[in-house]
Amino acid sequence: DTAVSQTPKYLVTQMGNDKSIKCEQNLGHDTMYWYKQDSKKFLKIMFSYNNKELIINETVPNRFSPKSPDKAHLNLHINSLELGDSAVYFCASSPRTSGGGETQYFGPGTRLLVL
Amino acid sequence: GQNIDQPTEMTATEGAIVQINCTYQTSGFNGLFWYQQHAGEAPTFLSYNVLDGLEEKGRFSSFLSRSKGYSYLLLKELQMKDSASYLCAVRDRAGTALIFGKGTTLSVSS
């Protein structure tokens, strides 16, 4: 029944490691997103992706890379983790409609702690 | 640049009405959204405005004035469970990600 799911929910790792966070949506949506929410609760877009286009927020380090095996999945891979990467990462999805709206639905979040 | 402003914190009592304001300056405009986020949880969709005016949904209403770059979320008959962060977000172009404000933390007391 879960609309947008993410795994893992919690991730604790050492600096310098490489890790991946998985996201799946069963809503049949066309577009998926990754957001980062920092300790001050500020939610900021990292990537948006549909089958045709990847839009990258220019402030995102290239250590972060989205990977989409199919329309229902958008995974986030992070190389050489740094302390500042500690945050909550939210996946979201939205339909592509012509009538506006395109409400985004969020996954439960992955709490990443880099030690 | 893109900028969305909303108050950091607000307090209110059960049964009261509270209005959370949001002003925005973005390069384009393709809709304004309000989300609710309880501590430790994901943001959940509350409302969407793309035309000027008031949208009502039960105890929650949202207003938009595009000429003023202004929106508010009105919460009536406040309940303790309404204690949460309320996020104002704008989409500047169709099919793109949302630009979020920093959120307003609302505390409802009895």
XYZ file of N, CA and C in Angstrom:
675
model
N 0.815 -1.192 0.000
C 0.000 0.000 0.000
C 0.856 1.252 0.000
N 2.134 1.135 0.399
C 2.980 2.315 0.516
C 3.130 2.970 -0.841
N 2.951 4.282 -0.898
C 3.000 4.988 -2.168
C 4.447 5.239 -2.587
N 5.213 5.863 -1.701
C 6.623 6.129 -1.952
C 7.401 5.530 -0.783
N 8.288 4.619 -1.089
C 9.050 3.958 -0.025
C 10.536 4.179 -0.225
N 11.249 4.215 0.877
C 12.696 4.406 0.849
C 13.347 3.393 1.778
N 14.531 2.956 1.385
C 15.328 2.109 2.269
C 16.788 2.516 2.145
N 17.531 2.516 3.232
C 17.057 2.230 4.585
C 16.404 3.454 5.222
N 15.788 3.271 6.359
C 15.215 4.399 7.082
C 16.295 5.140 7.862
N 17.253 4.389 8.357
C 18.388 4.968 9.079
C 19.673 4.430 8.471
N 20.682 5.296 8.376
C 21.962 4.893 7.817
C 23.059 5.621 8.579
N 23.883 4.834 9.283
C 25.019 5.387 10.010
C 26.275 4.814 9.380
N 27.204 5.691 9.007
C 28.374 5.233 8.285
C 29.565 6.128 8.573
N 30.728 5.687 8.141
C 31.958 6.435 8.376
C 32.244 7.363 7.203
N 32.946 8.424 7.494
C 33.433 9.334 6.452
C 34.223 8.552 5.426
N 34.071 8.921 4.188
C 34.830 8.310 3.113
C 34.153 7.118 2.466
N 33.131 6.577 3.145
C 32.418 5.425 2.563
C 31.526 5.850 1.408
N 31.128 4.838 0.616
C 30.154 5.032 -0.452
C 28.867 4.325 -0.033
N 27.735 4.996 -0.206
C 26.461 4.382 0.187
C 25.376 4.713 -0.832
N 24.335 3.888 -0.821
C 23.184 4.126 -1.693
C 21.899 4.114 -0.882
N 20.964 4.934 -1.302
C 19.621 4.959 -0.730
C 18.652 4.634 -1.875
N 17.720 3.726 -1.581
C 16.796 3.306 -2.635
C 15.433 3.957 -2.464
N 14.782 4.218 -3.573
C 13.439 4.796 -3.552
C 12.590 4.121 -4.608
N 11.372 3.797 -4.213
C 10.427 3.182 -5.138
C 9.068 3.843 -4.969
N 8.376 4.071 -6.078
C 7.007 4.584 -5.991
C 6.087 3.682 -6.824
N 4.903 3.414 -6.254
C 3.936 2.553 -6.943
C 2.704 3.343 -7.383
N 2.915 4.645 -7.604
C 1.817 5.524 -7.986
C 1.709 5.717 -9.489
N 2.642 5.133 -10.219
C 2.633 5.323 -11.658
C 3.046 6.716 -12.085
N 3.734 7.424 -11.217
C 4.152 8.788 -11.519
C 5.306 8.818 -12.509
N 5.401 9.972 -13.195
C 6.427 10.123 -14.230
C 7.716 10.741 -13.719
N 7.598 11.524 -12.676
C 8.754 12.288 -12.221
C 9.072 11.941 -10.778
N 10.362 11.813 -10.502
C 10.813 11.534 -9.138
C 11.878 12.544 -8.737
N 12.027 12.714 -7.429
C 12.893 13.762 -6.898
C 13.671 13.238 -5.690
N 14.791 13.882 -5.463
C 15.499 13.727 -4.193
C 15.661 15.107 -3.568
N 15.269 15.178 -2.284
C 15.428 16.393 -1.500
C 16.331 16.083 -0.302
N 17.026 17.119 0.158
C 17.821 17.015 1.375
C 17.244 17.968 2.409
N 17.038 17.465 3.625
C 16.557 18.333 4.710
C 17.642 18.384 5.786
N 18.181 19.576 5.990
C 19.289 19.714 6.922
C 18.796 19.825 8.370
N 19.739 20.060 9.251
C 19.418 20.087 10.685
C 18.487 21.234 11.049
N 18.446 22.257 10.211
C 17.532 23.375 10.444
C 16.192 23.152 9.760
N 15.979 21.953 9.279
C 14.705 21.528 8.678
C 14.445 22.171 7.316
N 15.473 22.734 6.693
C 15.289 23.360 5.382
C 15.335 22.280 4.309
N 14.270 22.185 3.536
C 14.120 21.144 2.523
C 14.565 21.710 1.174
N 15.564 21.065 0.565
C 16.131 21.624 -0.648
C 16.244 20.551 -1.724
N 15.866 20.896 -2.945
C 15.898 19.936 -4.041
C 17.338 19.598 -4.419
N 17.554 18.318 -4.688
C 18.856 17.893 -5.190
C 18.749 17.517 -6.668
N 17.782 16.660 -6.981
C 17.599 16.184 -8.351
C 16.111 16.034 -8.644
N 15.771 16.254 -9.907
C 14.472 15.801 -10.379
C 14.720 15.024 -11.658
N 13.919 13.979 -11.875
C 14.198 13.069 -12.985
C 12.922 12.463 -13.523
N 12.771 12.532 -14.840
C 11.773 11.690 -15.478
C 12.483 10.904 -16.566
N 11.710 10.205 -17.380
C 12.361 9.302 -18.332
C 13.249 10.043 -19.320
N 13.004 11.309 -19.465
C 13.702 12.039 -20.508
C 14.728 13.044 -20.001
N 14.573 13.450 -18.776
C 15.373 14.588 -18.359
C 15.815 14.477 -16.913
N 17.085 14.730 -16.688
C 17.608 14.827 -15.327
C 17.967 16.282 -15.075
N 17.405 16.836 -14.037
C 17.732 18.212 -13.666
C 18.475 18.164 -12.342
N 19.663 18.724 -12.358
C 20.519 18.667 -11.180
C 20.607 20.062 -10.582
N 20.393 20.156 -9.270
C 20.641 21.418 -8.599
C 22.141 21.676 -8.640
N 22.526 22.813 -9.141
C 23.942 23.084 -9.376
C 24.770 23.109 -8.096
N 24.103 23.233 -6.947
C 24.864 23.266 -5.699
C 25.182 21.859 -5.168
N 24.639 20.832 -5.807
C 24.858 19.466 -5.316
C 26.236 18.979 -5.766
N 27.063 18.514 -4.833
C 28.383 18.004 -5.222
C 28.267 16.798 -6.151
N 29.242 16.632 -7.019
C 29.152 15.512 -7.964
C 29.425 14.161 -7.308
N 29.639 14.167 -5.991
C 29.713 12.891 -5.254
C 28.333 12.236 -5.166
N 27.308 13.029 -5.413
C 25.934 12.532 -5.382
C 25.490 12.228 -6.811
N 24.932 11.042 -7.011
C 24.452 10.717 -8.355
C 23.152 9.908 -8.263
N 22.135 10.319 -9.006
C 20.896 9.551 -9.044
C 21.005 8.444 -10.086
N 20.366 7.326 -9.797
C 20.364 6.215 -10.754
C 18.945 5.663 -10.834
N 18.431 5.592 -12.040
C 17.052 5.151 -12.227
C 17.006 3.909 -13.093
N 16.853 2.731 -12.495
C 16.777 1.507 -13.289
C 15.481 1.413 -14.096
N 14.435 2.033 -13.602
C 13.157 2.067 -14.325
C 12.326 3.219 -13.779
N 11.143 3.397 -14.361
C 10.318 4.557 -14.048
C 9.891 4.614 -12.583
N 9.824 3.467 -11.939
C 9.308 3.425 -10.564
C 10.397 3.583 -9.512
N 11.651 3.654 -9.938
C 12.756 3.692 -8.989
C 13.706 4.844 -9.295
N 14.140 5.508 -8.224
C 15.206 6.501 -8.359
C 16.078 6.374 -7.117
N 17.252 5.787 -7.313
C 18.158 5.573 -6.192
C 19.172 6.709 -6.123
N 19.698 6.925 -4.929
C 20.678 7.985 -4.723
C 21.975 7.356 -4.262
N 23.033 7.561 -5.025
C 24.334 7.020 -4.661
C 25.239 8.160 -4.221
N 25.929 7.940 -3.118
C 26.800 8.980 -2.573
C 28.201 8.409 -2.410
N 29.158 9.050 -3.033
C 30.568 8.634 -2.919
C 31.275 9.479 -1.872
N 32.288 8.860 -1.256
C 33.185 9.592 -0.350
C 32.410 10.473 0.630
N 31.594 9.857 1.438
C 30.726 10.591 2.349
C 31.520 11.523 3.264
N 30.917 12.693 3.505
C 31.506 13.715 4.366
C 30.564 13.998 5.545
N 31.132 14.596 6.597
C 30.321 14.902 7.780
C 29.103 15.755 7.422
N 29.307 16.686 6.510
C 28.232 17.606 6.132
C 27.105 16.957 5.355
N 27.294 15.700 4.978
C 26.225 14.989 4.272
C 25.169 14.478 5.231
N 25.437 14.553 6.520
C 24.457 14.103 7.510
C 23.200 14.956 7.386
N 22.093 14.288 7.176
C 20.822 14.983 6.948
C 19.742 13.919 6.771
N 18.534 14.395 6.538
C 17.450 13.486 6.147
C 17.224 13.659 4.650
N 17.210 12.558 3.941
C 17.025 12.585 2.493
C 15.636 12.044 2.159
N 14.869 12.861 1.455
C 13.510 12.481 1.077
C 13.425 12.267 -0.423
N 12.815 11.161 -0.777
C 12.437 10.911 -2.155
C 10.997 11.364 -2.326
N 10.649 11.826 -3.507
C 9.270 12.236 -3.781
C 8.941 11.908 -5.228
N 7.654 11.847 -5.533
C 7.252 11.630 -6.916
C 6.021 12.471 -7.222
N 5.805 12.731 -8.501
C 4.624 13.472 -8.917
C 4.222 13.035 -10.311
N 2.924 13.175 -10.627
C 2.492 12.854 -11.979
C 2.836 14.010 -12.899
N 2.884 13.736 -14.170
C 3.050 14.817 -15.132
C 1.685 15.047 -15.760
N 1.042 16.104 -15.343
C -0.296 16.399 -15.861
C -0.292 17.752 -16.539
N -1.220 17.959 -17.412
C -1.272 19.236 -18.112
C -2.110 20.246 -17.371
N -2.853 19.786 -16.392
C -3.766 20.691 -15.703
C -3.202 21.347 -14.488
N -1.927 21.243 -14.290
C -1.351 21.831 -13.084
C -1.483 20.886 -11.910
N -1.213 21.359 -10.742
C -1.286 20.487 -9.572
C 0.020 19.748 -9.431
N 0.126 18.598 -10.069
C 1.354 17.807 -9.993
C 1.857 17.738 -8.566
N 0.936 17.400 -7.673
C 1.299 17.323 -6.265
C 2.400 16.302 -6.062
N 3.364 16.659 -5.252
C 4.452 15.749 -4.942
C 4.141 14.981 -3.671
N 4.412 13.670 -3.718
C 4.204 12.803 -2.567
C 5.564 12.325 -2.083
N 5.772 12.442 -0.783
C 7.082 12.180 -0.216
C 7.180 10.800 0.413
N 8.363 10.220 0.309
C 8.674 9.013 1.045
C 8.940 9.333 2.496
N 9.163 8.320 3.324
C 9.321 8.515 4.777
C 10.654 9.114 5.182
N 11.599 9.193 4.263
C 12.889 9.785 4.593
C 13.930 8.755 5.013
N 15.180 9.083 4.738
C 16.330 8.284 5.189
C 17.215 9.192 6.014
N 17.404 8.812 7.264
C 18.218 9.617 8.169
C 19.650 9.143 8.094
N 20.498 9.964 7.485
C 21.895 9.617 7.270
C 22.753 10.332 8.295
N 23.585 9.570 8.972
C 24.538 10.129 9.928
C 25.937 9.666 9.534
N 26.779 10.634 9.257
C 28.161 10.329 8.867
C 29.068 10.643 10.050
N 29.834 9.650 10.467
C 30.703 9.812 11.652
C 32.157 10.004 11.254
N 16.987 35.847 -7.856
C 17.073 34.584 -7.139
C 15.713 34.124 -6.685
N 15.698 32.992 -6.031
C 14.458 32.414 -5.533
C 14.424 32.603 -4.021
N 13.339 33.138 -3.513
C 13.250 33.371 -2.088
C 11.832 33.162 -1.604
N 11.694 32.396 -0.546
C 10.383 32.169 0.069
C 10.523 32.418 1.558
N 9.689 33.327 2.074
C 9.784 33.703 3.479
C 8.519 33.341 4.241
N 8.707 32.804 5.409
C 7.599 32.529 6.313
C 8.143 32.641 7.734
N 7.254 32.909 8.705
C 7.746 33.050 10.085
C 8.332 31.729 10.571
N 9.307 31.828 11.461
C 9.979 30.629 11.947
C 9.115 29.844 12.915
N 8.463 30.577 13.818
C 7.671 29.902 14.848
C 6.382 30.661 15.108
N 5.350 29.907 15.503
C 4.100 30.513 15.943
C 3.536 29.641 17.056
N 2.792 30.263 17.944
C 2.117 29.508 19.000
C 0.647 29.888 19.007
N -0.182 28.956 19.424
C -1.623 29.192 19.494
C -2.225 28.212 20.493
N -3.477 28.436 20.831
C -4.146 27.544 21.780
C -5.215 26.723 21.078
N -5.553 25.618 21.679
C -6.587 24.737 21.129
C -7.866 25.509 20.863
N -8.484 25.229 19.740
C -9.751 25.863 19.410
C -9.609 27.196 18.690
N -8.411 27.749 18.701
C -8.188 29.057 18.090
C -8.022 28.932 16.576
N -7.849 30.097 15.943
C -7.557 30.180 14.515
C -6.154 30.769 14.359
N -5.372 30.216 13.463
C -4.046 30.774 13.219
C -3.825 30.934 11.717
N -3.121 31.997 11.361
C -2.813 32.272 9.956
C -1.300 32.291 9.782
N -0.803 31.457 8.897
C 0.627 31.393 8.616
C 0.859 32.024 7.253
N 1.646 33.084 7.242
C 1.888 33.828 6.007
C 3.127 33.334 5.275
N 3.103 33.542 3.974
C 4.235 33.161 3.133
C 4.352 34.184 2.003
N 5.531 34.734 1.827
C 5.776 35.607 0.680
C 6.860 34.976 -0.171
N 6.760 35.201 -1.480
C 7.725 34.563 -2.365
C 8.171 35.508 -3.464
N 9.409 35.342 -3.878
C 9.951 35.995 -5.071
C 10.661 34.903 -5.859
N 10.068 34.502 -6.968
C 10.643 33.453 -7.793
C 10.670 33.906 -9.242
N 11.502 33.247 -10.034
C 11.671 33.653 -11.429
C 10.407 33.385 -12.241
N 9.619 32.407 -11.851
C 8.361 32.108 -12.506
C 7.373 31.633 -11.458
N 6.160 31.320 -11.911
C 5.169 30.817 -10.952
C 4.269 29.800 -11.633
N 4.222 28.608 -11.045
C 3.367 27.551 -11.581
C 2.651 26.833 -10.456
N 2.397 27.547 -9.366
C 1.627 26.956 -8.281
C 2.310 27.090 -6.941
N 1.496 27.212 -5.900
C 2.000 27.306 -4.542
C 1.375 26.194 -3.711
N 2.205 25.549 -2.929
C 1.781 24.388 -2.150
C 2.029 24.638 -0.664
N 1.185 24.047 0.148
C 1.428 23.981 1.594
C 1.514 22.515 1.992
N 2.567 22.236 2.774
C 2.760 20.897 3.307
C 2.822 20.976 4.833
N 2.406 19.897 5.473
C 2.535 19.751 6.928
C 3.585 18.682 7.202
N 4.457 18.964 8.164
C 5.458 17.967 8.516
C 5.539 17.832 10.032
N 5.139 16.672 10.533
C 5.323 16.380 11.945
C 6.762 15.938 12.166
N 7.233 16.152 13.385
C 8.620 15.837 13.726
C 8.943 14.383 13.387
N 10.025 14.191 12.662
C 10.473 12.850 12.328
C 9.693 12.169 11.219
N 8.807 12.917 10.579
C 7.993 12.316 9.516
C 8.197 13.052 8.197
N 7.580 12.501 7.149
C 7.675 13.113 5.831
C 6.674 14.260 5.698
N 6.955 15.215 4.830
C 5.952 16.247 4.533
C 4.732 15.615 3.880
N 3.546 16.080 4.276
C 2.312 15.604 3.645
C 1.572 16.789 3.044
N 0.998 16.577 1.895
C 0.349 17.629 1.127
C -0.901 18.140 1.836
N -1.031 19.470 1.905
C -2.223 20.082 2.473
C -3.063 20.787 1.424
N -2.409 21.654 0.625
C -3.210 22.454 -0.300
C -2.366 22.946 -1.460
N -3.081 23.374 -2.507
C -2.459 23.853 -3.731
C -3.255 25.045 -4.247
N -2.552 26.115 -4.598
C -3.187 27.291 -5.219
C -2.400 27.653 -6.465
N -3.113 27.900 -7.539
C -2.448 28.424 -8.731
C -3.136 29.699 -9.215
N -4.406 29.849 -8.870
C -5.139 31.074 -9.185
C -5.370 31.869 -7.903
N -5.570 33.171 -8.058
C -5.830 34.016 -6.899
C -7.101 33.583 -6.194
N -7.073 33.686 -4.894
C -8.283 33.404 -4.140
C -8.057 32.385 -3.049
N -9.162 31.962 -2.492
C -9.155 31.090 -1.322
C -9.579 29.679 -1.702
N -8.797 28.697 -1.240
C -9.154 27.290 -1.391
C -9.428 26.737 -0.004
N -10.610 26.156 0.178
C -10.970 25.653 1.500
C -11.033 24.143 1.501
N -10.460 23.583 2.574
C -10.458 22.122 2.716
C -10.667 21.806 4.182
N -11.913 21.704 4.584
C -12.184 21.381 5.975
C -11.699 22.488 6.892
N -10.889 22.137 7.875
C -10.405 23.140 8.829
C -9.290 24.001 8.244
N -8.742 23.575 7.110
C -7.611 24.287 6.511
C -8.064 25.047 5.269
N -7.562 26.273 5.125
C -7.811 27.056 3.919
C -6.490 27.675 3.495
N -6.332 27.887 2.200
C -5.131 28.556 1.716
C -5.531 29.630 0.731
N -4.839 30.751 0.820
C -5.138 31.923 -0.003
C -3.917 32.281 -0.825
N -4.154 32.796 -2.024
C -3.056 33.216 -2.891
C -3.363 34.557 -3.530
N -2.360 35.438 -3.540
C -2.390 36.651 -4.352
C -1.107 36.660 -5.170
N -1.230 36.388 -6.454
C -0.041 36.315 -7.299
C 0.590 37.695 -7.500
N -0.224 38.722 -7.590
C 0.329 40.062 -7.807
C 1.168 40.517 -6.618
N 0.828 40.035 -5.442
C 1.570 40.422 -4.242
C 2.618 39.384 -3.845
N 2.650 38.272 -4.545
C 3.599 37.223 -4.170
C 3.362 36.762 -2.745
N 2.101 36.489 -2.438
C 1.707 36.272 -1.041
C 0.694 35.151 -0.942
N 0.867 34.361 0.097
C -0.088 33.302 0.398
C -0.226 33.194 1.906
N -1.331 32.654 2.347
C -1.434 32.271 3.756
C -2.177 30.954 3.880
N -1.858 30.270 4.966
C -2.553 29.044 5.351
C -3.323 29.361 6.624
N -4.605 29.100 6.598
C -5.468 29.387 7.742
C -5.907 28.066 8.372
N -5.641 27.918 9.645
C -6.029 26.714 10.347
C -7.075 27.096 11.397
N -8.243 26.481 11.297
C -9.323 26.782 12.232
C -9.481 25.657 13.245
N -10.142 25.999 14.361
C -10.462 24.993 15.397
C -9.234 24.138 15.703
N -8.166 24.828 16.059
C -6.892 24.146 16.251
C -6.986 22.991 17.243
N -6.256 21.940 16.904
C -6.166 20.776 17.770
C -4.688 20.545 18.100
N -4.464 19.810 19.168
C -3.078 19.544 19.585
C -2.298 18.869 18.456
N -2.974 18.017 17.707
C -2.288 17.283 16.645
C -1.850 18.190 15.492
N -2.306 19.452 15.501
C -1.875 20.387 14.468
C -0.484 20.949 14.747
N 0.064 20.641 15.909
C 1.436 21.053 16.203
C 2.374 20.342 15.231
N 3.043 21.144 14.406
C 3.868 20.595 13.325
C 4.577 21.761 12.643
N 5.412 21.420 11.665
C 5.976 22.452 10.793
C 5.104 22.567 9.556
N 4.900 23.794 9.097
C 4.104 24.044 7.895
C 5.026 24.672 6.859
N 5.124 23.996 5.733
C 6.071 24.380 4.692
C 5.331 24.990 3.516
N 5.755 26.177 3.145
C 5.248 26.840 1.947
C 6.221 26.512 0.817
N 5.705 26.159 -0.344
C 6.582 25.790 -1.463
C 6.009 26.321 -2.768
N 6.882 26.742 -3.647
C 6.479 27.276 -4.949
C 7.127 26.446 -6.048
N 6.369 26.189 -7.104
C 6.959 25.599 -8.303
C 7.054 26.711 -9.332
N 8.266 26.974 -9.811
C 8.402 28.126 -10.709
C 8.126 27.765 -12.159
N 8.233 26.497 -12.524
C 7.904 26.058 -13.878
C 7.219 24.709 -13.815
N 6.366 24.441 -14.777
C 5.671 23.156 -14.810
C 6.687 22.021 -14.887
N 6.422 20.981 -14.148
C 7.246 19.787 -14.204
C 8.552 19.873 -13.460
N 8.730 20.903 -12.683
C 9.988 21.031 -11.941
C 9.769 20.813 -10.449
N 10.871 20.769 -9.731
C 10.797 20.526 -8.295
C 10.262 21.750 -7.567
N 9.890 21.545 -6.320
C 9.380 22.621 -5.483
C 10.522 23.363 -4.811
N 10.298 24.663 -4.636
C 11.226 25.493 -3.872
C 10.545 25.741 -2.535
N 11.166 25.282 -1.473
C 10.542 25.356 -0.159
C 11.028 26.547 0.650
N 10.132 27.099 1.457
C 10.527 28.012 2.503
C 11.112 27.194 3.653
N 11.561 27.878 4.683
C 12.220 27.192 5.789
C 11.244 26.603 6.800
N 9.969 26.839 6.556
C 8.969 26.216 7.417
C 8.626 27.047 8.630
N 7.394 26.913 9.069
C 6.906 27.568 10.292
C 6.533 26.486 11.282
N 7.177 26.508 12.431
C 6.855 25.531 13.472
C 5.717 26.070 14.314
N 4.600 25.373 14.285
C 3.408 25.783 15.038
C 3.278 24.912 16.277
N 3.153 25.560 17.410
C 2.937 24.846 18.672
C 1.548 25.177 19.183
N 0.742 24.146 19.374
C -0.618 24.329 19.873
C -0.663 23.840 21.313
N -1.122 24.704 22.206
C -1.177 24.341 23.619
C -2.629 24.308 24.091
N -2.837 23.595 25.176
C -4.208 23.468 25.705
C -4.540 24.604 26.654
